[in-house]
Amino acid sequence: MEKKKSFWNFFTSGYLILVLLFIYLPILYVMVFSFNDSKSMTSFEGFSLQWYENMFNNREMLESIKTTVLVAVIATVVSTVMGTVAAIGLSKAKRIVRSIVLEINNLPVLNPDIVTAISLMLLFLSLKIRRSLVTLTLSHITFCIPYVILTVLPKLRQLDDNVAEAALDLGATPWKALTKVIIPQIYPAIFSGALIAFSMSFDDFVISFFTSGVDVQNISMYVYSMKRFNPSVNALSTLIVIVVTVILIMANLIPYLKDKKTNKGEQET
Amino acid sequence: MKSFFRMTYPYILWIGIFIVAPMLMILLYAVTRSGNSTLTFQFTLDNFAKFFSDPDFMKVLWTSLRIAFITTVFCILIGYPAALFIANLSERTQTLMVLLLTLPMWINMLLKTYAWRGILMNFDMESEVKVFIGMVYDFLPYMIIQIHTAIAKLDRELLTASYDLGANKWQSFLKVTLPLSVPGIISGITLVFLPAVSSFVIPKLLGGGNYVLIGNLIEKYFLVAGDWNFGSAISLIMALIIIGSMWLTKKIDRNAEEE
Amino acid sequence: MKKILSVLLILALAAGLLLTSALGEETEDFGGVTLNVFNWGEYIDSDMSVIRNFEKKYNCRVNYKTYESNEILYTQIIAGDSWDILVPSDYMIERLIREKKLQPIDKSIVTNLDLLADGVKNLDFDPDNTYMVPYLWQTVGIVYDTTKIDPEKVEEKGWRIFQDPEYAGHTYMYDSERDAFMIAFKSLGYSANTENEDEIMAAYEWLLEMNSAVHPSYVTDEVIDAMAEGYKWLALVYSGDAAYILSENEDMAYCTPKEGTNVAVDAMVIPANATNPRLANLFIKYILDYDASLEISEDVGYASANAEVLAELSGPGGTYEGNAAYVPRGGYELDEFYHDNEVLRTRLSDLWFKVMSAN
């Protein structure tokens, strides 16, 4: 029995490592080629830091990072809050209402980006709203919410309705029932939804291009309009991966260290 | 439960302005022809007639649906076990795994596809295989995250209960985990299949330039031909076909739920 | 001797500079205003020192954004964005002039139009440079691997080389209806701007034959790196990109077929709704001048609109010396610009995807 279990553990962790390898293979490739001496993405011709130098000298590229992160953060926060609230409401809605709203919700997911992009551009034009960082953010929120709803709603459907109702019967306000009963149970789904929303916003090109103004440019707009491949983008991506990895490590290490500290503190007292 | 439904009002207002109204404009373009000015509209169904009278358009749509379908199937086959195994890890490791799965999504898709092209260049394989590697690669994290979200947390308590009741691992999986994960799979399919139908950059770059896909065609009519009317019509036809097929899937889901 | 000459030249320039600055022209201070420039992606020197120097010179800030096609540019213009400088291609400029979306160049500021190379002078869509000043220019041609294909054969067959089954699986075709139909039209002896339905159908048949003969990979800009790496033997390429390919891979050669080709000029224009027309005119003059033109053309590989730069880069000791693709063929009677034609555009799109999916 023990042996069987350890084999199973070996198998599952092996499988997960393979999946992670598959997902990180091109990322590693990009990182290696960010040090390539030539512009090629297929043959490595020696070590060089020129693309990093190039990137740090490129004001447009650096500004595009700021825009990308700013828009992604705002879009993620707003879409996660609005999407979660809407998903909770929808989970209690009549089936017919729910399916109509969900069909509309799916539109930005299934429409080709160019259709979403042109349609939003037409909206802003007809409302005579000058396209800017604001319209860009509004558009990002619009295509991020569907992802949050699609992630949170399945979790809500598993929830026992009775729990929330019991809380209400026991005199809890709907707000309390929401924050104390429902949200804690669907927290992992909200977290995943927020992550997906952030990724969608971070990597969007077409919609951003048509809904932003003269003076706004994000990373993707920069990358897609390159006629000839500029390996500084490799350097930029490597930097993003490293920064995020460091943040991840710290986020995982800090609670761990804190635990240790409080444990120590408890022991001392 | 009425008080809960009120929570959807802001969102309904939002989609009214930012999804429904813009789509009505696309609909307007689809059923009109461009005059000399962008402000005059003449009603016509020519755009739809043009699409259905030329079998080549259907052929392109069919190829796109086929690629999206196969991609989705592979994402489920590879993603389901992964999601299941992740759900069995400790809570902190689960969070870390979800983060690790999403991090690559922040790197530009075009760039990752260039990288795949470089990697796959060293292997002699059918270009279609390369296309599917690229497509599955791009969409797999969505599938894993959706399924994982559905089976995380709840799963374990129920599983313990089912073990207590004397069920073995396989039985508990079939009776508890699998049914619980169905909404996650449906969500995963939505997030993989729908965008996959209209995506074309990966097949274009990895397929040796041998694919004409519906997303590419729509973008060309908008941006190269400058024919927004026909571009709108194709995208509406595509949306209706997909919504129809999703509706069927949901019906199956509902039947499964009622069982 | 040369050295003395250049010293003299510099002295003369310096004197000129001092003189003009005394007149209060060149040191104009714009107090940090923003000039909005919208250009093609990767179409300027890679460290953008040209832009940085301009900012320093006029104490302004250049907001530099990029696009990938004329049609995208057009969409942004009709959306009402207010740009100061755009760099569309010939046929798009023709359309913008017709739709009154441009304002005339101020020739009291842009006083250096005599620097223009012969190939980009008196262009039929704006012969007097009323609205545009050329930036870079190019032709469409064939890049091929000389270790696999005999140059004589390419010269002799011209565009028909794309119908030679010997190169099946070894060919890239540019995924652009306008360019693909252009080579078919030219190969058949028609105009690249023909609207004649019989000629269009004949070109369609020509392309179908090409598709079944060589089964090309339909690509866009990825062809540049792919040919530089030598993955295939034959490709349809713009001359500026070909110049880069040839400088990276010495096996590659470039041919502009004798049946004629498309000549394309990307030129700077000032939209009617520009917020800083004066600075925009100064920018145009600055770019056309020797220094900026040299930096840009040398880095990008597309032919400069500045005659002196063109001669220097292709001449002895120049970066593109002996590079057959750098200087486009000028003044050849079978070469044509594209003209803006909405009906033709949709018609070609309808047919082109059928060629590509005919496998």
mmCIF file of N, CA and C in Angstrom, chain A residues 1 33 39 50-51 68 72 76 92 103 126 145 158 195 233 237 258:
data_model
loop_
_atom_site.group_PDB
_atom_site.id
_atom_site.type_symbol
_atom_site.label_atom_id
_atom_site.label_comp_id
_atom_site.label_asym_id
_atom_site.label_seq_id
_atom_site.Cartn_x
_atom_site.Cartn_y
_atom_site.Cartn_z
ATOM 1 N N MET A 1 0.848 -1.203 0.000
ATOM 2 C CA MET A 1 0.000 0.000 0.000
ATOM 3 C C MET A 1 0.881 1.248 0.000
ATOM 4 N N PHE A 33 17.630 33.587 -25.768
ATOM 5 C CA PHE A 33 17.882 34.404 -26.956
ATOM 6 C C PHE A 33 17.917 35.898 -26.665
ATOM 7 N N LYS A 39 20.358 39.177 -34.314
ATOM 8 C CA LYS A 39 18.918 39.424 -34.260
ATOM 9 C C LYS A 39 18.106 38.153 -34.394
ATOM 10 N N GLN A 50 23.587 43.471 -25.606
ATOM 11 C CA GLN A 50 23.188 44.647 -26.386
ATOM 12 C C GLN A 50 21.681 44.901 -26.362
ATOM 13 N N TRP A 51 20.869 43.821 -26.281
ATOM 14 C CA TRP A 51 19.419 44.042 -26.335
ATOM 15 C C TRP A 51 18.908 44.643 -25.040
ATOM 16 N N THR A 68 1.140 49.535 -19.761
ATOM 17 C CA THR A 68 0.611 48.177 -19.708
ATOM 18 C C THR A 68 0.256 47.780 -18.283
ATOM 19 N N ALA A 72 -3.475 47.221 -16.776
ATOM 20 C CA ALA A 72 -3.776 45.854 -16.340
ATOM 21 C C ALA A 72 -4.224 45.830 -14.881
ATOM 22 N N THR A 76 -7.947 44.801 -13.877
ATOM 23 C CA THR A 76 -8.104 43.586 -13.078
ATOM 24 C C THR A 76 -8.943 43.864 -11.837
ATOM 25 N N LYS A 92 -28.085 33.424 -8.579
ATOM 26 C CA LYS A 92 -29.402 33.346 -7.945
ATOM 27 C C LYS A 92 -30.509 33.744 -8.927
ATOM 28 N N GLU A 103 -24.870 34.550 -22.483
ATOM 29 C CA GLU A 103 -24.647 34.560 -23.938
ATOM 30 C C GLU A 103 -23.988 35.882 -24.333
ATOM 31 N N SER A 126 -19.162 57.426 -31.667
ATOM 32 C CA SER A 126 -20.537 57.912 -31.740
ATOM 33 C C SER A 126 -20.930 58.660 -30.471
ATOM 34 N N ILE A 145 -14.054 41.280 -17.783
ATOM 35 C CA ILE A 145 -15.151 40.805 -16.927
ATOM 36 C C ILE A 145 -15.651 39.416 -17.336
ATOM 37 N N GLN A 158 -21.631 25.290 -7.354
ATOM 38 C CA GLN A 158 -21.410 24.155 -6.459
ATOM 39 C C GLN A 158 -21.835 24.473 -5.036
ATOM 40 N N LEU A 195 -6.379 36.572 -11.948
ATOM 41 C CA LEU A 195 -5.129 36.290 -12.662
ATOM 42 C C LEU A 195 -5.357 36.231 -14.169
ATOM 43 N N VAL A 233 12.674 42.971 -27.317
ATOM 44 C CA VAL A 233 11.450 42.434 -26.731
ATOM 45 C C VAL A 233 11.766 41.184 -25.917
ATOM 46 N N SER A 237 10.889 40.757 -22.006
ATOM 47 C CA SER A 237 10.123 39.627 -21.461
ATOM 48 C C SER A 237 10.905 38.911 -20.377
ATOM 49 N N LYS A 258 7.211 34.878 8.474
ATOM 50 C CA LYS A 258 6.344 35.451 9.491
ATOM 51 C C LYS A 258 5.911 34.355 10.467
#
